[in-house]
Short mmCIF file of C-alpha atoms and ligand atoms in Angstrom, two decimals:
data_model
loop_
_atom_site.label_atom_id
_atom_site.label_comp_id
_atom_site.label_asym_id
_atom_site.label_seq_id
_atom_site.Cartn_x
_atom_site.Cartn_y
_atom_site.Cartn_z
CA MET C 1 143.71 161.16 77.29
CA LYS C 2 144.47 157.75 77.34
CA ILE C 3 142.16 155.52 78.91
CA THR C 4 143.98 152.90 81.02
CA ASP C 5 141.01 151.25 83.30
CA ILE C 6 137.54 150.78 82.82
CA THR C 7 135.23 149.30 85.52
CA ILE C 8 131.38 148.02 84.33
CA ARG C 9 128.78 147.70 87.25
CA HIS C 10 125.18 146.13 86.84
CA LEU C 11 123.26 148.17 89.29
CA GLN C 12 119.59 147.65 90.50
CA MET C 13 117.44 150.23 91.72
CA LYS C 14 113.77 150.23 92.93
CA LEU C 15 111.79 152.68 91.62
CA LYS C 16 109.71 154.63 94.38
CA ALA C 17 106.51 153.69 91.96
CA PRO C 18 105.94 151.63 88.93
CA PHE C 19 106.29 153.06 85.59
CA THR C 20 103.72 151.64 83.24
CA THR C 21 104.16 152.59 79.30
CA SER C 22 102.20 151.13 76.34
CA PHE C 23 105.01 148.18 76.00
CA GLY C 24 105.11 147.18 79.66
CA THR C 25 105.97 148.07 83.33
CA PHE C 26 109.35 148.95 85.11
CA THR C 27 109.18 148.04 88.84
CA ASN C 28 112.83 147.88 89.32
CA LYS C 29 115.65 149.87 87.17
CA ASP C 30 118.58 147.42 86.18
CA PHE C 31 120.89 149.30 84.19
CA LEU C 32 125.03 149.54 83.56
CA LEU C 33 127.50 152.02 84.81
CA LEU C 34 130.81 152.59 83.01
CA GLU C 35 133.78 154.14 85.25
CA ALA C 36 136.82 155.05 83.08
CA LYS C 37 140.11 156.00 84.51
CA ASP C 38 142.58 158.18 82.44
CA GLN C 39 146.24 157.49 82.66
CA ASP C 40 146.41 160.86 84.42
CA GLY C 41 143.77 159.70 87.27
CA THR C 42 140.91 161.50 86.18
CA ILE C 43 137.81 159.39 86.48
CA GLY C 44 134.45 159.68 84.35
CA TRP C 45 131.20 158.19 84.44
CA GLY C 46 128.96 156.84 81.87
CA GLU C 47 125.42 155.24 82.24
CA SER C 48 123.74 152.95 79.81
CA VAL C 49 120.06 153.56 79.25
CA ALA C 50 119.51 150.17 78.13
CA PHE C 51 116.68 148.18 79.86
CA HIS C 52 117.02 144.82 80.99
CA SER C 53 114.09 143.78 78.30
CA PRO C 54 114.21 144.79 74.66
CA TRP C 55 110.98 146.69 74.68
CA TYR C 56 111.87 150.28 73.96
CA ASN C 57 114.35 149.14 71.22
CA GLU C 58 116.77 145.89 70.55
CA GLU C 59 119.28 146.72 73.10
CA THR C 60 119.30 145.51 76.58
CA LEU C 61 121.41 145.63 79.66
CA GLN C 62 123.29 142.28 78.56
CA THR C 63 123.67 143.06 74.96
CA ASN C 64 125.27 146.44 76.12
CA TRP C 65 127.69 144.51 78.47
CA HIS C 66 128.36 142.05 75.32
CA MET C 67 129.22 144.93 72.90
CA LEU C 68 131.33 146.67 75.56
CA GLU C 69 133.30 144.13 76.64
CA ASP C 70 134.10 142.44 73.20
CA PHE C 71 133.94 145.29 70.77
CA LEU C 72 133.81 148.64 72.31
CA ILE C 73 136.06 148.67 75.32
CA PRO C 74 139.13 147.17 73.48
CA LEU C 75 138.55 149.79 70.56
CA ILE C 76 139.22 152.35 73.75
CA LEU C 77 141.69 151.22 76.09
CA ASN C 78 144.95 152.57 75.87
CA LYS C 79 144.29 154.91 72.42
CA GLU C 80 145.13 158.63 72.54
CA ILE C 81 142.16 160.41 72.31
CA ASN C 82 142.34 164.38 72.23
CA HIS C 83 138.62 165.02 71.94
CA PRO C 84 135.29 163.41 72.61
CA ASP C 85 133.99 163.87 69.21
CA GLU C 86 136.91 161.35 68.10
CA VAL C 87 135.06 158.52 70.02
CA SER C 88 132.25 158.32 67.68
CA GLU C 89 134.56 157.74 65.03
CA ILE C 90 136.69 154.94 66.43
CA PHE C 91 133.16 153.40 66.84
CA ALA C 92 131.99 153.94 63.24
CA PRO C 93 132.83 150.13 62.39
CA ILE C 94 130.60 148.81 64.79
CA ARG C 95 126.82 149.27 63.46
CA LYS C 96 123.93 150.38 65.76
CA ASN C 97 124.27 149.31 69.51
CA ASN C 98 123.94 153.25 70.09
CA MET C 99 123.35 152.86 73.91
CA ALA C 100 126.42 150.73 74.36
CA LYS C 101 128.42 153.31 72.64
CA SER C 102 127.05 156.38 74.72
CA THR C 103 127.92 154.64 77.68
CA ILE C 104 131.76 154.96 77.09
CA GLU C 105 131.46 158.31 75.32
CA GLY C 106 129.61 159.65 78.04
CA ALA C 107 132.53 158.87 80.80
CA ILE C 108 134.84 160.34 77.87
CA TRP C 109 132.88 163.80 77.63
CA ASP C 110 132.83 163.95 81.71
CA ILE C 111 136.72 163.48 81.96
CA TYR C 112 137.49 165.57 79.06
CA ALA C 113 135.29 168.47 80.67
CA GLN C 114 137.32 167.91 83.98
CA GLN C 115 140.91 167.84 82.17
CA THR C 116 139.65 171.17 80.56
CA ASN C 117 138.23 172.55 83.83
CA GLN C 118 134.62 173.49 82.70
CA SER C 119 131.15 172.00 83.37
CA LEU C 120 129.94 169.36 80.98
CA ALA C 121 127.54 171.75 80.03
CA SER C 122 130.01 174.34 78.83
CA ALA C 123 132.01 171.69 77.39
CA LEU C 124 129.24 170.66 75.13
CA GLY C 125 128.61 174.73 74.42
CA GLY C 126 125.70 175.30 76.47
CA LYS C 127 124.82 178.53 78.18
CA LYS C 128 121.90 178.08 80.61
CA ASP C 129 122.35 178.21 84.09
CA LYS C 130 119.07 176.76 84.70
CA ILE C 131 116.90 174.58 82.38
CA GLU C 132 113.32 174.15 82.30
CA VAL C 133 111.95 170.60 83.02
CA GLY C 134 108.66 168.78 82.73
CA ILE C 135 107.67 165.28 84.05
CA SER C 136 106.59 161.86 82.46
CA ILE C 137 103.62 159.77 83.99
CA GLY C 138 102.83 156.36 83.35
CA ILE C 139 99.54 154.66 82.59
CA GLN C 140 97.57 154.79 86.05
CA LYS C 141 95.00 152.30 87.40
CA SER C 142 92.33 154.52 86.79
CA ILE C 143 91.87 158.05 85.67
CA GLU C 144 91.09 159.34 89.06
CA ASP C 145 94.59 158.18 90.09
CA LEU C 146 95.97 160.12 87.16
CA VAL C 147 94.36 163.18 88.11
CA ALA C 148 95.59 163.08 91.40
CA LEU C 149 98.87 162.43 90.23
CA VAL C 150 99.20 165.25 87.82
CA ASP C 151 97.79 167.53 90.25
CA GLU C 152 100.50 166.90 92.70
CA TYR C 153 102.99 167.45 90.16
CA VAL C 154 101.54 170.64 88.94
CA LYS C 155 101.71 171.93 92.59
CA GLU C 156 105.44 170.94 92.73
CA GLY C 157 105.78 173.32 89.95
CA TYR C 158 106.52 170.93 86.58
CA LYS C 159 105.35 173.30 83.80
CA ARG C 160 104.52 170.37 81.54
CA ILE C 161 102.95 167.38 82.15
CA LYS C 162 103.39 164.17 79.49
CA VAL C 163 101.38 161.44 79.90
CA LYS C 164 101.67 157.71 78.45
CA ILE C 165 98.83 156.52 76.23
CA LYS C 166 98.10 153.63 74.61
CA PRO C 167 94.77 151.94 72.82
CA GLY C 168 91.96 152.00 75.24
CA TRP C 169 93.74 154.88 77.58
CA ASP C 170 93.80 157.55 75.17
CA VAL C 171 91.30 160.31 74.04
CA ASP C 172 88.86 160.19 77.34
CA VAL C 173 92.14 160.20 79.34
CA MET C 174 93.11 163.30 77.64
CA ARG C 175 89.78 165.05 77.73
CA THR C 176 89.45 164.53 81.42
CA LEU C 177 92.84 165.93 82.18
CA ARG C 178 92.10 169.17 79.92
CA GLU C 179 88.71 169.29 81.72
CA ASN C 180 90.74 169.62 85.13
CA PHE C 181 93.95 171.18 84.06
CA PRO C 182 92.94 173.80 81.31
CA ASN C 183 96.08 175.83 81.21
CA VAL C 184 98.66 173.51 81.77
CA ALA C 185 101.10 172.37 78.95
CA MET C 186 100.20 168.79 78.20
CA MET C 187 101.65 166.08 75.76
CA ALA C 188 100.83 162.39 75.11
CA ASP C 189 103.59 159.92 74.45
CA ALA C 190 102.18 156.45 72.66
CA ASN C 191 105.40 154.85 72.47
CA SER C 192 104.71 153.14 68.86
CA ALA C 193 101.11 151.71 70.19
CA TYR C 194 99.03 152.89 67.01
CA ARG C 195 99.07 152.58 63.41
CA LEU C 196 98.04 154.69 60.65
CA GLU C 197 94.85 152.89 60.45
CA ASP C 198 94.31 154.72 63.80
CA ALA C 199 94.44 157.92 62.17
CA GLU C 200 90.88 159.24 62.74
CA LEU C 201 91.13 158.19 66.73
CA LEU C 202 94.27 160.15 66.94
CA LYS C 203 92.78 163.08 65.06
CA GLN C 204 90.34 163.44 68.41
CA LEU C 205 93.32 164.38 70.37
CA ASP C 206 93.32 167.73 68.32
CA GLU C 207 90.78 169.05 70.36
CA PHE C 208 92.82 169.00 73.79
CA ASP C 209 95.40 171.52 72.46
CA LEU C 210 98.31 169.03 73.01
CA THR C 211 101.91 170.43 72.75
CA MET C 212 102.76 167.41 70.63
CA ILE C 213 102.16 163.80 70.33
CA GLU C 214 105.11 161.58 70.90
CA GLN C 215 105.81 158.79 68.61
CA PRO C 216 102.71 157.35 67.98
CA LEU C 217 103.28 154.93 65.24
CA ALA C 218 105.72 152.04 64.62
CA SER C 219 109.28 152.53 66.36
CA ASP C 220 111.24 152.26 63.10
CA ASP C 221 108.85 154.32 60.84
CA ILE C 222 109.20 157.69 59.62
CA ILE C 223 106.82 157.11 56.44
CA ASP C 224 103.48 156.55 57.92
CA HIS C 225 104.24 159.44 60.34
CA SER C 226 104.61 161.60 57.53
CA GLN C 227 101.21 160.74 56.14
CA LEU C 228 99.66 161.14 59.81
CA GLN C 229 101.07 164.32 60.36
CA LYS C 230 99.10 165.54 57.52
CA MET C 231 95.85 164.78 58.90
CA LEU C 232 96.59 166.18 62.49
CA ASN C 233 96.85 169.59 63.84
CA THR C 234 98.88 168.21 66.96
CA PRO C 235 102.53 168.27 66.00
CA ILE C 236 104.18 164.72 65.98
CA CYS C 237 107.51 164.58 68.19
CA LEU C 238 109.33 161.31 67.06
CA ASP C 239 111.39 159.30 69.74
CA GLU C 240 111.86 155.60 68.98
CA SER C 241 112.51 156.43 64.92
CA ILE C 242 115.40 158.84 65.47
CA HIS C 243 118.91 156.79 65.93
CA SER C 244 121.25 159.62 64.18
CA LEU C 245 121.62 163.12 62.50
CA GLU C 246 120.83 161.32 59.21
CA ASP C 247 117.48 159.84 60.65
CA ALA C 248 116.56 163.27 62.05
CA ARG C 249 117.21 164.81 58.65
CA LYS C 250 115.18 162.24 56.56
CA ALA C 251 112.06 162.47 59.14
CA VAL C 252 112.35 166.53 59.24
CA GLU C 253 112.50 166.52 55.19
CA LEU C 254 109.67 163.98 55.16
CA GLY C 255 107.51 166.23 57.32
CA SER C 256 107.21 163.30 59.76
CA THR C 257 108.04 165.33 62.90
CA LYS C 258 107.82 168.76 63.84
CA ILE C 259 109.63 168.42 67.18
CA ILE C 260 112.44 166.07 67.93
CA ASN C 261 113.08 164.23 71.40
CA ILE C 262 116.58 163.97 71.73
CA LYS C 263 117.91 161.14 74.16
CA ILE C 264 121.83 160.74 74.49
CA GLY C 265 121.80 156.93 74.60
CA ARG C 266 119.24 156.06 71.58
CA VAL C 267 121.59 158.36 69.45
CA GLY C 268 125.17 157.07 70.23
CA GLY C 269 126.20 159.60 72.44
CA LEU C 270 126.55 163.39 73.38
CA THR C 271 128.48 164.30 69.91
CA GLU C 272 125.50 162.68 67.52
CA ALA C 273 122.93 164.45 70.00
CA LYS C 274 124.91 167.84 69.64
CA LYS C 275 124.70 167.16 65.68
CA ILE C 276 121.00 166.40 65.76
CA HIS C 277 120.76 169.63 68.10
CA ASP C 278 122.27 171.81 65.78
CA TYR C 279 120.63 170.44 62.37
CA CYS C 280 117.11 170.92 63.97
CA GLU C 281 118.39 174.20 65.20
CA ALA C 282 119.10 175.45 61.84
CA ASN C 283 115.95 173.95 60.35
CA GLY C 284 113.35 175.49 62.74
CA ILE C 285 112.51 172.30 64.85
CA PRO C 286 112.55 172.53 68.45
CA VAL C 287 114.07 169.70 70.51
CA TRP C 288 113.46 168.43 74.25
CA CYS C 289 115.45 166.00 75.96
CA GLY C 290 114.16 162.72 76.52
CA GLY C 291 114.54 160.38 79.62
CA MET C 292 115.10 156.60 80.26
CA LEU C 293 114.20 156.49 84.30
CA GLU C 294 118.17 157.56 84.43
CA SER C 295 120.06 157.28 87.95
CA GLY C 296 121.68 160.51 88.60
CA ILE C 297 124.64 159.93 86.21
CA GLY C 298 122.76 159.57 83.05
CA ARG C 299 120.27 162.66 84.47
CA ALA C 300 123.57 164.71 85.13
CA HIS C 301 124.29 163.97 81.34
CA ASN C 302 120.81 165.03 80.08
CA VAL C 303 120.76 168.28 82.34
CA ALA C 304 124.42 169.40 80.82
CA LEU C 305 122.76 168.66 77.17
CA THR C 306 119.75 170.37 77.85
CA THR C 307 121.80 173.41 78.17
CA LEU C 308 122.46 173.89 74.66
CA SER C 309 119.91 176.79 72.90
CA ASN C 310 117.60 174.67 70.68
CA PHE C 311 116.29 172.72 73.71
CA ILE C 312 113.41 175.06 73.78
CA LEU C 313 110.64 172.79 74.86
CA PRO C 314 110.68 171.39 78.83
CA GLY C 315 112.28 167.46 78.53
CA ASP C 316 111.63 164.73 80.83
CA THR C 317 114.57 165.33 83.13
CA ALA C 318 112.59 165.47 86.41
CA GLY C 319 114.30 165.86 89.89
CA SER C 320 116.14 162.46 91.45
CA ASN C 321 113.02 162.43 93.99
CA ARG C 322 110.51 161.49 91.39
CA TYR C 323 112.39 158.09 90.90
CA TRP C 324 114.19 157.22 93.51
CA GLU C 325 114.35 157.05 97.23
CA LYS C 326 117.95 157.36 97.41
CA ASP C 327 120.05 158.31 94.00
CA ILE C 328 123.56 157.61 93.86
CA ILE C 329 124.82 161.46 93.33
CA LEU C 330 125.66 163.93 95.91
CA PRO C 331 123.86 166.66 95.79
CA GLU C 332 120.94 164.84 93.98
CA VAL C 333 119.11 166.53 91.11
CA VAL C 334 116.68 169.12 92.65
CA ALA C 335 113.69 170.20 90.37
CA ALA C 336 112.17 173.17 91.87
CA ASN C 337 109.29 175.01 90.24
CA GLY C 338 109.86 173.36 87.22
CA TYR C 339 113.70 174.39 86.98
CA ILE C 340 116.88 172.69 87.74
CA GLU C 341 120.01 174.53 88.13
CA VAL C 342 122.99 173.28 86.18
CA PRO C 343 125.99 172.46 88.09
CA GLN C 344 129.07 174.70 87.50
CA THR C 345 131.99 172.51 88.62
CA ALA C 346 133.94 170.59 86.72
CA GLY C 347 132.87 167.45 84.70
CA ILE C 348 129.17 165.98 85.24
CA GLY C 349 128.80 168.69 88.14
CA TYR C 350 127.71 166.19 90.73
CA ALA C 351 129.79 164.03 93.19
CA ILE C 352 129.50 159.78 93.14
CA ASP C 353 128.09 158.42 96.11
CA ARG C 354 130.30 155.42 95.88
CA GLU C 355 128.50 153.86 99.04
CA ALA C 356 125.37 153.96 97.26
CA VAL C 357 126.75 152.83 93.76
CA GLU C 358 128.13 149.70 95.71
CA SER C 359 124.88 149.09 97.83
CA PHE C 360 123.02 148.81 94.40
CA THR C 361 125.75 146.77 92.49
CA VAL C 362 124.97 143.05 91.50
CA ALA C 363 127.68 142.60 89.51
CA LYS C 364 130.90 144.12 88.37
CA LYS C 365 134.00 143.64 86.00
CA ASN C 366 137.13 145.36 85.38
CA TYR C 367 138.91 145.73 82.09
CA LYS C 368 142.45 146.74 82.01
O1 LIG W 401 109.44 156.79 75.42
O2 LIG W 401 110.23 158.65 76.68
C1 LIG W 401 109.95 157.52 76.75
C2 LIG W 401 110.41 155.93 80.08
C3 LIG W 401 110.97 154.67 79.86
C4 LIG W 401 110.95 154.39 78.20
C5 LIG W 401 110.81 155.20 77.14
C6 LIG W 401 110.17 156.46 77.53
C7 LIG W 401 110.11 156.96 79.23
C8 LIG W 401 109.57 158.15 79.93
C9 LIG W 401 110.22 158.61 81.08
O3 LIG W 401 108.65 158.77 79.28
C10 LIG W 401 111.27 159.43 81.18
C11 LIG W 401 111.67 159.64 82.44
O4 LIG W 401 110.89 160.17 83.10
O5 LIG W 401 113.00 159.27 82.37
MG1 LIG W 402 108.73 158.93 74.58
#
């Protein structure tokens, strides 16, 4: 393939309900969509998962736009590409900026899957026709509100509940949840809100039989996590700390993580995500697919990735209706009884609702 035309759009979509983590609250989702056109006319879509502020990691919507416009798009336009795996090699001279890189790579995987007449899931080597998913619930105003929400999602069929924690919203919250939902698979995500000195407090979570605790310590740490894991029975799962296969290998070798949350954007694309998946599978480390409050396009990529065999634990890819009044794909992603059916049509498997895309677009630019 040869990409001859790329359009970047900045979309703004209002979340149905604000989403609060230990680092901040999202009410709107601002993000970039990338539409790439091959010389044969095939169109592929990618979504940047960078947020509008550098809270989760250092990238933002604007840094992604800069990287795409000034560095990444010029490396891709009119270059002969035989396989999407080549994209990460082309981008190798550019350090980090993984979410920006992943935005183009995702569109190229979509085009490749269409041109080889297979679903993105099959193109990646995935075999499942449905995937098991959980839900991630933000910090609420009160424990009562949280219990009511969890009850709602358990009734909707989600089989695993993840809740956000932070200092002051942790042990008592998890105790109340466990008392109310004795048999539901539960986990807590701290988004780096604690330090090794908090080990005694985090140890109290062992009582609640959590499937894992996600990223308790600093976003760039793998050393203290290995110390903490020695003190906890609850498995640690790293999210923010893992940007590459090399990061995954080092964290696993140090014993800093027993499970890995793979986010396509955080690791620079589907090719690297697959490498981490394969390494983890060979080393007995289960993985699951994380979420970044994606629109339908990023969600479709997550669904496809989750069909790989070592995605053993339910991920955060909930149905479109958990986030949006109206998504930008047709049909929307539907989670029924905790499962999403994997689309079998070529490419990402969902049609783009261009009218919806235009209605949420606040800026756009074309590159040829
Ligand atoms: O840490 O997984 C995270 C949302 C925003 C930023 C970081 C995270 C999250 C989630 C929500 O947990 C996942 C989702 O539902 O998309
Ligand atoms: Mg997380």
